[in-house]
Coordinates of C-alpha atoms in Angstrom, one line a residue:
M300 CA 23.8 62.1 3.6
K301 CA 23.7 65.0 1.1
K302 CA 25.4 68.2 2.2
S303 CA 23.3 71.3 2.6
L304 CA 23.9 74.4 0.6
H305 CA 25.1 76.1 3.8
S306 CA 27.8 73.4 4.4
L307 CA 29.0 73.7 0.8
E308 CA 29.4 77.4 1.3
Q309 CA 31.2 76.8 4.5
E310 CA 33.6 74.5 2.8
K311 CA 34.3 77.2 0.1
L312 CA 34.8 79.8 2.8
K313 CA 37.4 77.7 4.6
A314 CA 39.1 76.9 1.3
L315 CA 39.2 80.6 0.3
L316 CA 40.7 81.7 3.6
R317 CA 43.4 79.0 3.2
K318 CA 44.0 79.9 -0.5
I319 CA 44.4 83.6 0.2
R320 CA 46.8 82.9 3.1
N321 CA 48.9 80.7 0.8
E322 CA 48.7 83.3 -2.0
K323 CA 50.1 85.9 0.4
G324 CA 52.9 83.5 1.2
L325 CA 52.0 83.2 4.9
R326 CA 52.3 80.2 7.1
Q327 CA 49.6 79.6 9.7
S328 CA 52.1 80.7 12.4
E329 CA 52.9 83.9 10.6
L330 CA 49.3 84.9 10.2
A331 CA 48.7 83.9 13.8
A332 CA 51.5 86.3 14.9
R333 CA 49.9 89.1 12.9
L334 CA 46.7 88.4 14.6
G335 CA 48.2 88.1 18.1
R336 CA 46.7 84.6 18.3
S337 CA 48.0 81.1 18.4
Q338 CA 48.7 79.0 15.3
S339 CA 45.9 76.6 16.4
F340 CA 43.4 79.5 16.1
V341 CA 44.2 79.7 12.4
S342 CA 44.2 75.9 12.0
K343 CA 40.8 75.7 13.7
Y344 CA 39.0 78.2 11.5
E345 CA 40.6 76.8 8.4
S346 CA 39.5 73.3 9.3
G347 CA 36.0 74.4 10.3
E348 CA 36.4 73.5 14.0
L349 CA 35.9 77.2 14.8
C350 CA 33.6 79.7 13.0
L351 CA 34.7 83.3 12.7
D352 CA 32.3 86.0 13.4
L353 CA 32.2 89.1 11.2
L354 CA 34.6 91.1 13.3
E355 CA 37.1 88.2 13.4
L356 CA 36.8 87.7 9.6
R357 CA 37.5 91.4 9.1
T358 CA 40.6 91.2 11.3
V359 CA 41.9 88.1 9.5
C360 CA 41.4 89.8 6.1
Q361 CA 43.3 92.9 7.3
A362 CA 46.1 90.7 8.6
M363 CA 46.4 89.1 5.2
G364 CA 46.4 92.6 3.5
L365 CA 43.0 92.8 2.0
S366 CA 39.7 94.5 2.9
L367 CA 36.7 92.7 4.1
N368 CA 34.9 94.1 1.1
S369 CA 37.3 92.6 -1.4
F370 CA 37.2 89.3 0.4
V371 CA 33.4 89.2 0.2
K372 CA 33.4 90.0 -3.5
R373 CA 35.9 87.1 -4.1
F374 CA 33.8 84.8 -1.9
E375 CA 30.7 85.7 -3.9
K376 CA 32.4 84.7 -7.1
E377 CA 33.5 81.4 -5.5
I378 CA 29.9 80.5 -4.5
S379 CA 28.2 81.7 -7.7

């Protein structure tokens, strides 16, 4: 079955979140500690088992040291 455009964008979103975390030199457990959440929370949204809402995405971005705006700009480049 062919993947929809939406699912391809979801894959790119997950990959970008993981890529930025790695670029920042953070393990899942370290990011989770910054978020005050469990490591499994980070694992679940990176694997697609959990979808972040806008406020959660903003919090994750801030915990990785970037603004939501800069993340969205980077994501737009990824999906273009």
